[in-house]
């Protein structure tokens, strides 16, 4: 399912991270994404350190915003 480069990259990961990547590759295949593109995507996720740690959910920090002001009818966009 994954090409040789992707398999080499996954070999350096922990077991849970590698399992996550294999699961992602299966999802890509189910969506009809070609093997080479799925392999490149998995490699890109690993290289970007974008694989979630097993059992840990990471949330991006969002700066506190001012309380939202109600929108006026004139501000609404209609399709």
PDB file of C-alpha atoms in Angstrom, residues 35-68:
ATOM      1  CA  UNK A  35      -0.495   4.975  -3.682  1.00  0.00           C
ATOM      2  CA  UNK A  36       2.283   7.419  -4.555  1.00  0.00           C
ATOM      3  CA  UNK A  37       0.295  10.430  -3.333  1.00  0.00           C
ATOM      4  CA  UNK A  38      -0.789   8.614  -0.162  1.00  0.00           C
ATOM      5  CA  UNK A  39       2.829   7.650   0.525  1.00  0.00           C
ATOM      6  CA  UNK A  40       3.968  11.242  -0.007  1.00  0.00           C
ATOM      7  CA  UNK A  41       1.234  12.488   2.316  1.00  0.00           C
ATOM      8  CA  UNK A  42       2.245  10.056   5.065  1.00  0.00           C
ATOM      9  CA  UNK A  43       5.904  11.089   4.682  1.00  0.00           C
ATOM     10  CA  UNK A  44       4.917  14.758   4.834  1.00  0.00           C
ATOM     11  CA  UNK A  45       2.949  14.171   8.053  1.00  0.00           C
ATOM     12  CA  UNK A  46       5.928  12.442   9.662  1.00  0.00           C
ATOM     13  CA  UNK A  47       8.432  15.066   8.467  1.00  0.00           C
ATOM     14  CA  UNK A  48       6.188  17.853   9.786  1.00  0.00           C
ATOM     15  CA  UNK A  49       5.901  16.041  13.141  1.00  0.00           C
ATOM     16  CA  UNK A  50       2.132  16.096  12.657  1.00  0.00           C
ATOM     17  CA  UNK A  51       1.454  12.598  13.954  1.00  0.00           C
ATOM     18  CA  UNK A  52      -0.568  12.797  17.172  1.00  0.00           C
ATOM     19  CA  UNK A  53       0.995  11.077  20.145  1.00  0.00           C
ATOM     20  CA  UNK A  54      -0.844   7.933  21.199  1.00  0.00           C
ATOM     21  CA  UNK A  55      -3.476   8.766  23.783  1.00  0.00           C
ATOM     22  CA  UNK A  56      -2.712  12.495  23.667  1.00  0.00           C
ATOM     23  CA  UNK A  57      -4.864  15.091  22.021  1.00  0.00           C
ATOM     24  CA  UNK A  58      -3.039  18.245  20.954  1.00  0.00           C
ATOM     25  CA  UNK A  59      -4.966  21.457  20.600  1.00  0.00           C
ATOM     26  CA  UNK A  60      -3.622  24.559  18.973  1.00  0.00           C
ATOM     27  CA  UNK A  61      -3.612  27.447  21.371  1.00  0.00           C
ATOM     28  CA  UNK A  62      -6.044  30.144  20.407  1.00  0.00           C
ATOM     29  CA  UNK A  63      -5.493  33.630  21.772  1.00  0.00           C
ATOM     30  CA  UNK A  64      -8.323  35.031  23.851  1.00  0.00           C
ATOM     31  CA  UNK A  65     -10.632  37.202  21.817  1.00  0.00           C
ATOM     32  CA  UNK A  66     -12.882  40.034  22.812  1.00  0.00           C
ATOM     33  CA  UNK A  67     -16.452  39.024  23.418  1.00  0.00           C
ATOM     34  CA  UNK A  68     -18.215  38.699  20.093  1.00  0.00           C
TER      35      UNK A  68
END
